[in-house]
């Protein structure tokens, strides 16, 4: 697995559409250098933009690789979880005491061949996470540029309506590294009762309540969704992997060595 690094990046949030600013009136206001302040030019859209600058937790992309041996060709699902290694007193959690502390990072389908399989997955491909949405100003700017013939506006630029922010995928960690553990499990694929992504329009809905958001028939959170019998818990198709999460400054992240 790649080194896990988080950092705070400087982000400028567009709040133009959330602030009420008086438009310049030639009849009642004295003209000056800030004449255009608060005036949105509808043919260009670049006269007036307000940003709120803030630090946001983020992380460097990372990948993991699983080496899997299958006794026959079959479809399977890979489940990926992340959880703490130690409690607040520095004691290692027991399996059952720690099960509700794990959160699911990914759940994806693979085609296994008989014998050895190498499965590589990048964090940018994780299922549950979404990127930042296009801001109002950027969208308005693209529309105006397309109207003026300076930009080819895509007919389909739909974005996710729901999902967890990808930048919050990893806990902050510590400068010297904070111990966590990944949990990987591979299970046989069983098709869900309702075919995935059917019965709703993904451009206007998340599909909540449709029953069509499940990749397979396993219950959400499996296998941590029930009390664990530690005597029979460990099986050959699962593995815990210890990892450190490092927190760096934005300057360190932008340097060659992180």
Coordinates of C-alpha atoms in Angstrom, one line a residue:
X1 CA 0.0 0.0 0.0
X2 CA 1.1 3.5 -0.7
X3 CA 2.1 5.9 2.1
X4 CA -1.0 7.6 3.5
X5 CA -0.6 11.4 3.8
X6 CA -3.2 14.0 4.8
X7 CA -2.9 17.8 4.8
X8 CA -4.9 21.0 5.0
X9 CA -5.2 22.7 1.6
X10 CA -6.3 26.3 1.1
X11 CA -9.6 26.5 -0.6
X12 CA -11.6 29.4 -1.9
X13 CA -15.3 28.8 -1.6
X14 CA -17.5 30.7 -4.1
X15 CA -20.2 32.5 -2.0
X16 CA -21.2 35.0 -4.7
X17 CA -24.7 33.5 -5.0
X18 CA -25.2 33.7 -1.2
X19 CA -24.4 37.3 -0.6
X20 CA -26.8 40.2 -1.2
X21 CA -24.9 43.2 -2.5
X22 CA -26.5 46.4 -3.8
X23 CA -26.1 47.0 -7.5
X24 CA -24.7 50.4 -8.5
X25 CA -27.3 53.0 -9.4
X26 CA -26.2 55.9 -11.6
X27 CA -29.1 58.1 -10.4
X28 CA -28.4 57.9 -6.6
X29 CA -24.8 56.8 -6.2
X30 CA -21.5 58.5 -6.7
X31 CA -19.3 56.8 -9.2
X32 CA -15.8 55.6 -8.2
X33 CA -13.3 52.9 -8.7
X34 CA -15.7 50.3 -7.3
X35 CA -18.5 51.2 -9.6
X36 CA -18.8 47.6 -10.8
X37 CA -18.8 46.2 -7.3
X38 CA -21.9 44.1 -6.9
X39 CA -22.9 44.3 -10.6
X40 CA -23.2 41.0 -12.4
X41 CA -22.6 41.4 -16.2
X42 CA -25.0 38.9 -17.7
X43 CA -23.0 38.6 -21.0
X44 CA -19.7 38.0 -19.3
X45 CA -20.4 37.0 -15.7
X46 CA -16.9 38.0 -14.4
X47 CA -17.5 41.5 -12.9
X48 CA -18.3 40.3 -9.4
X49 CA -17.1 37.3 -7.5
X50 CA -16.9 36.7 -3.7
X51 CA -14.7 34.0 -2.2
X52 CA -14.4 32.7 1.4
X53 CA -10.9 31.3 2.0
X54 CA -10.7 28.3 4.4
X55 CA -8.4 25.4 5.2
X56 CA -9.9 22.0 4.3
X57 CA -8.7 18.5 5.1
X58 CA -7.4 16.6 2.1
X59 CA -5.1 13.7 1.3
X60 CA -2.8 12.4 -1.4
X61 CA -4.2 9.7 -3.7
X62 CA -3.1 6.2 -2.7
X63 CA -3.4 2.7 -4.1
X64 CA -3.4 -0.8 -2.6
X65 CA -2.7 -4.2 -4.1
X66 CA -4.2 -7.5 -3.0
X67 CA -2.8 -10.9 -4.0
X68 CA -5.7 -13.4 -4.1
X69 CA -5.7 -17.2 -4.8
X70 CA -9.0 -18.6 -6.2
X71 CA -9.8 -22.2 -6.5
X72 CA -12.0 -21.6 -9.6
X73 CA -13.0 -18.7 -11.9
X74 CA -15.8 -16.7 -10.4
X75 CA -17.2 -13.3 -9.7
X76 CA -16.5 -11.8 -6.3
X77 CA -16.8 -8.6 -4.3
X78 CA -14.0 -6.9 -2.5
X79 CA -14.9 -5.0 0.8
X80 CA -12.5 -2.4 2.2
X81 CA -12.8 -0.9 5.7
X82 CA -10.7 1.4 7.8
X83 CA -10.7 1.6 11.6
X84 CA -8.6 2.5 14.6
X85 CA -5.9 0.3 15.9
X86 CA -5.8 1.4 19.6
X87 CA -8.3 3.0 22.0
X88 CA -7.8 6.3 23.9
X89 CA -5.6 4.5 26.4
X90 CA -3.2 3.0 23.9
X91 CA -4.6 -0.5 24.2
X92 CA -5.3 -2.6 21.1
X93 CA -9.0 -3.1 20.4
X94 CA -10.4 -6.5 20.5
X95 CA -12.2 -7.6 17.2
X96 CA -15.7 -7.3 18.6
X97 CA -15.2 -4.1 20.6
X98 CA -13.8 -2.5 17.4
X99 CA -16.3 -3.6 14.8
X100 CA -18.5 -0.5 15.1
X101 CA -15.5 1.8 14.7
X102 CA -14.8 0.6 11.2
X103 CA -16.2 2.5 8.2
X104 CA -16.5 1.2 4.7
X105 CA -14.2 2.8 2.1
X106 CA -15.0 0.7 -0.9
X107 CA -17.1 -2.2 -2.2
X108 CA -16.4 -3.4 -5.8
X109 CA -16.8 -6.3 -8.2
X110 CA -13.9 -8.4 -9.6
X111 CA -13.6 -11.3 -11.9
X112 CA -11.3 -13.9 -10.4
X113 CA -9.4 -16.5 -12.5
X114 CA -8.4 -19.9 -11.1
X115 CA -5.1 -19.5 -9.4
X116 CA -3.3 -16.3 -8.5
X117 CA -5.0 -12.9 -9.0
X118 CA -3.4 -9.4 -8.5
X119 CA -6.1 -6.8 -7.6
X120 CA -5.0 -3.1 -7.7
X121 CA -7.3 -0.3 -6.7
X122 CA -6.7 3.5 -6.5
X123 CA -8.5 5.7 -4.0
X124 CA -9.8 7.9 -6.7
X125 CA -11.9 5.0 -7.9
X126 CA -13.6 4.3 -4.5
X127 CA -17.4 3.9 -4.8
X128 CA -18.8 6.0 -2.0
X129 CA -16.9 9.2 -2.6
X130 CA -17.6 12.2 -4.8
X131 CA -15.5 15.2 -6.0
X132 CA -16.3 18.9 -5.4
X133 CA -19.3 20.1 -7.4
X134 CA -18.8 22.8 -10.1
X135 CA -19.4 26.2 -8.5
X136 CA -22.1 28.5 -9.6
X137 CA -19.6 31.0 -11.0
X138 CA -17.7 28.4 -12.9
X139 CA -20.9 27.1 -14.4
X140 CA -22.1 30.6 -15.3
X141 CA -18.8 31.4 -16.8
X142 CA -18.8 28.3 -19.0
X143 CA -22.4 29.1 -20.2
X144 CA -21.4 32.7 -21.1
X145 CA -18.2 31.6 -22.9
X146 CA -20.2 29.0 -24.8
X147 CA -22.8 31.6 -25.7
X148 CA -20.0 33.9 -27.1
X149 CA -18.5 31.0 -29.0
X150 CA -15.4 30.7 -26.9
X151 CA -16.2 27.4 -25.2
X152 CA -17.9 24.2 -26.3
X153 CA -20.3 23.4 -23.5
X154 CA -20.9 19.7 -22.9
X155 CA -24.4 18.5 -23.3
X156 CA -24.0 16.0 -20.5
X157 CA -22.0 17.2 -17.5
X158 CA -24.1 15.7 -14.8
X159 CA -22.5 15.4 -11.3
X160 CA -23.2 13.2 -8.3
X161 CA -26.2 14.3 -6.3
X162 CA -25.0 12.4 -3.2
X163 CA -21.9 10.9 -1.8
X164 CA -19.3 11.5 0.9
X165 CA -16.6 14.1 0.0
X166 CA -13.6 12.3 -1.3
X167 CA -11.2 14.7 0.5
X168 CA -12.5 13.4 3.9
X169 CA -11.8 9.8 3.0
X170 CA -8.9 9.5 5.6
X171 CA -8.7 10.6 9.2
X172 CA -6.3 13.5 9.8
X173 CA -3.6 11.3 11.4
X174 CA -0.4 12.7 13.1
X175 CA 2.8 14.3 12.0
X176 CA 4.8 11.2 13.0
X177 CA 2.2 8.8 11.8
X178 CA -1.0 7.6 13.6
X179 CA -1.8 3.8 13.6
X180 CA -4.9 2.6 11.9
X181 CA -5.9 -0.7 10.3
X182 CA -7.4 -1.6 7.0
X183 CA -9.7 -4.6 6.8
X184 CA -10.0 -6.4 3.4
X185 CA -12.4 -9.2 2.6
X186 CA -13.3 -11.0 -0.6
X187 CA -16.7 -12.7 -0.8
X188 CA -18.6 -14.6 -3.6
X189 CA -20.8 -12.4 -5.6
X190 CA -24.6 -12.8 -5.3
X191 CA -26.7 -10.5 -7.5
X192 CA -29.0 -8.1 -5.6
X193 CA -32.8 -8.5 -5.8
X194 CA -33.1 -5.2 -7.7
X195 CA -30.7 -4.6 -10.6
X196 CA -28.4 -1.8 -9.7
X197 CA -29.1 1.8 -11.0
X198 CA -32.6 0.9 -12.3
X199 CA -36.0 2.4 -11.4
X200 CA -34.8 6.0 -11.0
X201 CA -33.2 8.8 -13.0
X202 CA -29.7 9.3 -11.7
X203 CA -29.6 12.9 -13.1
X204 CA -32.3 14.0 -10.7
X205 CA -32.2 11.5 -7.8
X206 CA -29.8 9.5 -5.6
X207 CA -32.1 6.5 -5.8
X208 CA -32.6 6.3 -2.0
X209 CA -35.4 3.9 -1.2
X210 CA -35.3 2.4 -4.7
X211 CA -33.4 -0.7 -3.6
X212 CA -31.2 -0.3 -6.7
X213 CA -28.1 1.2 -5.1
X214 CA -26.7 -2.2 -3.9
X215 CA -23.8 -3.8 -5.8
X216 CA -24.7 -7.3 -4.4
X217 CA -27.0 -9.0 -1.9
X218 CA -24.8 -8.5 1.2
X219 CA -26.2 -6.3 3.9
X220 CA -24.7 -2.8 4.3
X221 CA -21.7 -2.9 6.6
X222 CA -21.1 -6.6 6.3
X223 CA -19.4 -8.3 8.0
X224 CA -19.3 -5.7 10.8
X225 CA -23.1 -5.4 10.9
X226 CA -23.5 -8.1 13.6
X227 CA -21.8 -9.2 16.8
X228 CA -18.7 -11.2 16.1
X229 CA -17.7 -14.6 17.5
X230 CA -14.0 -14.1 17.7
X231 CA -13.4 -17.9 18.0
X232 CA -14.7 -18.4 14.4
X233 CA -14.0 -14.9 13.0
X234 CA -10.8 -15.3 11.1
X235 CA -11.1 -16.9 7.7
X236 CA -8.7 -17.2 4.7
X237 CA -10.7 -14.7 2.7
X238 CA -10.0 -11.7 5.0
X239 CA -7.0 -9.8 6.3
X240 CA -6.2 -6.9 8.6
X241 CA -3.5 -4.6 7.4
X242 CA -1.7 -2.1 9.8
X243 CA -1.0 1.3 8.3
X244 CA 0.1 4.7 9.5
X245 CA -1.6 8.0 8.5
X246 CA 0.8 10.9 8.4
X247 CA -0.3 14.6 8.5
X248 CA 1.9 17.0 6.6
X249 CA 1.8 20.8 6.0
X250 CA 0.7 22.0 2.6
X251 CA 4.3 23.1 2.0
X252 CA 5.7 19.6 2.7
X253 CA 3.1 18.0 0.5
X254 CA 4.0 20.3 -2.4
X255 CA 7.7 19.4 -2.0
X256 CA 9.3 16.5 -3.7
X257 CA 9.6 14.3 -0.6
X258 CA 6.5 13.9 1.6

